[in-house]
């Protein structure tokens, strides 16, 4: 019984260390233009590739609480933004995660994406860009769990 308690304590003490080097979890993204929270996004990993799905939108009371992506193309056209996968295909590359893409539901455009963890895994810098990373926008996402 003492060994089991020790093993559980040991696992709990190292769990935060794992969180610091993986983006898996729930994140609040902060709008780079307004500084206000926009959404909660859950990042998951499947066979080394990371994706992010919108779980909640922060909307003003007078705004549509369940908007559709009317500016999206293809299968995403007119689909609810809540539940939509907006980040996909990113893979770990040294200290960064790149090689994927990110959708901006506001304008329906898909950009190349890269991201990296900062602040001991509590923040995630996400950059969407066209062509080269210097031609894009960055947001800071804050870990929620």
Protein backbone atom coordinates (compact mmCIF):
# COMPACT_ATOMS: atom_id res chain seq x y z
CA UNK A 1 0.00 0.00 0.00
CA UNK A 2 2.85 2.39 0.81
CA UNK A 3 4.44 1.68 -2.58
CA UNK A 4 1.18 2.48 -4.42
CA UNK A 5 0.84 5.80 -2.57
CA UNK A 6 4.49 6.60 -3.35
CA UNK A 7 4.02 5.74 -7.04
CA UNK A 8 0.93 7.94 -7.33
CA UNK A 9 2.68 10.82 -5.57
CA UNK A 10 5.70 10.43 -7.85
CA UNK A 11 3.52 10.47 -10.98
CA UNK A 12 1.60 13.53 -9.83
CA UNK A 13 4.81 15.41 -9.12
CA UNK A 14 6.19 14.85 -12.64
CA UNK A 15 2.92 15.36 -14.56
CA UNK A 16 3.40 19.16 -14.87
CA UNK A 17 6.81 18.55 -16.46
CA UNK A 18 5.14 16.66 -19.30
CA UNK A 19 2.63 19.48 -19.85
CA UNK A 20 5.47 21.97 -20.28
CA UNK A 21 6.71 20.34 -23.48
CA UNK A 22 3.46 19.43 -25.21
CA UNK A 23 0.68 21.68 -26.49
CA UNK A 24 -1.95 19.03 -25.73
CA UNK A 25 -4.69 20.56 -23.59
CA UNK A 26 -7.22 23.36 -23.44
CA UNK A 27 -6.15 26.86 -24.52
CA UNK A 28 -7.73 30.31 -24.47
CA UNK A 29 -6.67 32.30 -27.50
CA UNK A 30 -6.24 36.03 -27.15
CA UNK A 31 -7.01 38.26 -30.13
CA UNK A 32 -3.81 39.97 -31.26
CA UNK A 33 -5.78 43.06 -32.34
CA UNK A 34 -8.18 43.59 -29.41
CA UNK A 35 -6.35 41.80 -26.56
CA UNK A 36 -9.63 40.06 -25.64
CA UNK A 37 -10.21 36.30 -25.39
CA UNK A 38 -11.76 34.84 -28.55
CA UNK A 39 -12.17 31.11 -27.97
CA UNK A 40 -11.28 27.97 -26.06
CA UNK A 41 -9.41 25.53 -28.27
CA UNK A 42 -8.59 21.94 -27.35
CA UNK A 43 -5.35 20.67 -28.85
CA UNK A 44 -4.99 16.92 -29.26
CA UNK A 45 -2.25 14.72 -30.71
CA UNK A 46 -2.71 11.76 -33.02
CA UNK A 47 0.30 9.82 -34.33
CA UNK A 48 2.63 12.79 -33.84
CA UNK A 49 0.36 15.39 -35.49
CA UNK A 50 -1.39 18.08 -33.45
CA UNK A 51 -4.80 19.59 -34.15
CA UNK A 52 -6.96 22.18 -32.43
CA UNK A 53 -10.74 22.24 -32.23
CA UNK A 54 -12.88 25.14 -30.99
CA UNK A 55 -14.87 24.24 -27.87
CA UNK A 56 -16.23 27.68 -26.93
CA UNK A 57 -16.44 31.17 -28.36
CA UNK A 58 -16.34 34.35 -26.30
CA UNK A 59 -19.03 36.50 -27.87
CA UNK A 60 -20.78 39.73 -26.93
CA UNK A 61 -24.43 39.25 -25.84
CA UNK A 62 -25.65 40.97 -29.02
CA UNK A 63 -23.61 38.63 -31.28
CA UNK A 64 -24.70 35.27 -32.70
CA UNK A 65 -23.69 32.76 -30.00
CA UNK A 66 -23.33 29.87 -32.46
CA UNK A 67 -22.03 31.44 -35.68
CA UNK A 68 -21.35 29.53 -38.86
CA UNK A 69 -18.24 29.89 -41.00
CA UNK A 70 -19.94 31.65 -43.90
CA UNK A 71 -16.62 32.76 -45.41
CA UNK A 72 -15.06 29.28 -45.30
CA UNK A 73 -14.72 27.15 -48.41
CA UNK A 74 -15.22 23.46 -49.06
CA UNK A 75 -16.51 21.18 -46.30
CA UNK A 76 -16.29 23.96 -43.69
CA UNK A 77 -18.62 26.30 -45.63
CA UNK A 78 -21.57 27.34 -43.43
CA UNK A 79 -20.59 24.88 -40.69
CA UNK A 80 -20.78 25.86 -36.99
CA UNK A 81 -17.52 27.38 -35.77
CA UNK A 82 -17.95 25.70 -32.38
CA UNK A 83 -16.64 22.16 -32.88
CA UNK A 84 -14.61 23.13 -35.96
CA UNK A 85 -11.01 21.97 -36.33
CA UNK A 86 -9.04 25.15 -37.03
CA UNK A 87 -5.49 23.93 -36.42
CA UNK A 88 -4.11 20.80 -38.04
CA UNK A 89 -1.03 18.92 -39.18
CA UNK A 90 1.55 20.50 -36.86
CA UNK A 91 4.44 18.24 -35.86
CA UNK A 92 7.19 18.67 -33.31
CA UNK A 93 10.38 20.02 -34.87
CA UNK A 94 12.94 20.74 -32.16
CA UNK A 95 11.44 23.39 -29.88
CA UNK A 96 8.72 24.30 -32.40
CA UNK A 97 5.66 22.66 -33.88
CA UNK A 98 5.24 23.39 -37.57
CA UNK A 99 4.27 22.03 -40.97
CA UNK A 100 0.56 22.51 -40.39
CA UNK A 101 -2.14 25.02 -41.07
CA UNK A 102 -4.58 27.25 -39.23
CA UNK A 103 -7.99 28.53 -40.28
CA UNK A 104 -9.18 32.01 -39.37
CA UNK A 105 -12.97 31.55 -39.17
CA UNK A 106 -13.44 35.32 -39.28
CA UNK A 107 -12.27 35.55 -42.90
CA UNK A 108 -12.40 31.86 -43.93
CA UNK A 109 -8.73 31.84 -44.96
CA UNK A 110 -6.30 29.01 -44.26
CA UNK A 111 -2.69 29.89 -43.43
CA UNK A 112 0.50 27.96 -42.81
CA UNK A 113 1.07 27.64 -39.08
CA UNK A 114 3.76 27.18 -36.50
CA UNK A 115 3.76 27.40 -32.73
CA UNK A 116 6.03 27.11 -29.72
CA UNK A 117 5.52 26.87 -25.98
CA UNK A 118 6.73 29.58 -23.60
CA UNK A 119 6.50 30.36 -19.90
CA UNK A 120 7.14 26.74 -18.82
CA UNK A 121 4.33 25.48 -21.06
CA UNK A 122 1.71 27.93 -19.76
CA UNK A 123 1.60 29.94 -23.01
CA UNK A 124 1.60 28.98 -26.66
CA UNK A 125 2.74 31.39 -29.36
CA UNK A 126 0.77 30.58 -32.51
CA UNK A 127 1.71 32.15 -35.85
CA UNK A 128 -0.32 31.98 -39.04
CA UNK A 129 1.41 33.13 -42.21
CA UNK A 130 1.48 33.16 -45.99
CA UNK A 131 4.71 32.06 -47.64
CA UNK A 132 7.29 33.01 -45.01
CA UNK A 133 6.72 33.24 -41.23
CA UNK A 134 7.67 36.93 -41.26
CA UNK A 135 4.54 37.58 -43.36
CA UNK A 136 1.87 36.76 -40.82
CA UNK A 137 0.21 37.31 -37.46
CA UNK A 138 0.86 35.86 -34.04
CA UNK A 139 -1.40 35.19 -31.07
CA UNK A 140 -0.62 34.11 -27.54
CA UNK A 141 -2.78 31.29 -26.22
CA UNK A 142 -2.99 30.67 -22.47
CA UNK A 143 -3.23 27.15 -21.03
CA UNK A 144 -6.49 26.57 -19.16
CA UNK A 145 -5.84 23.20 -17.53
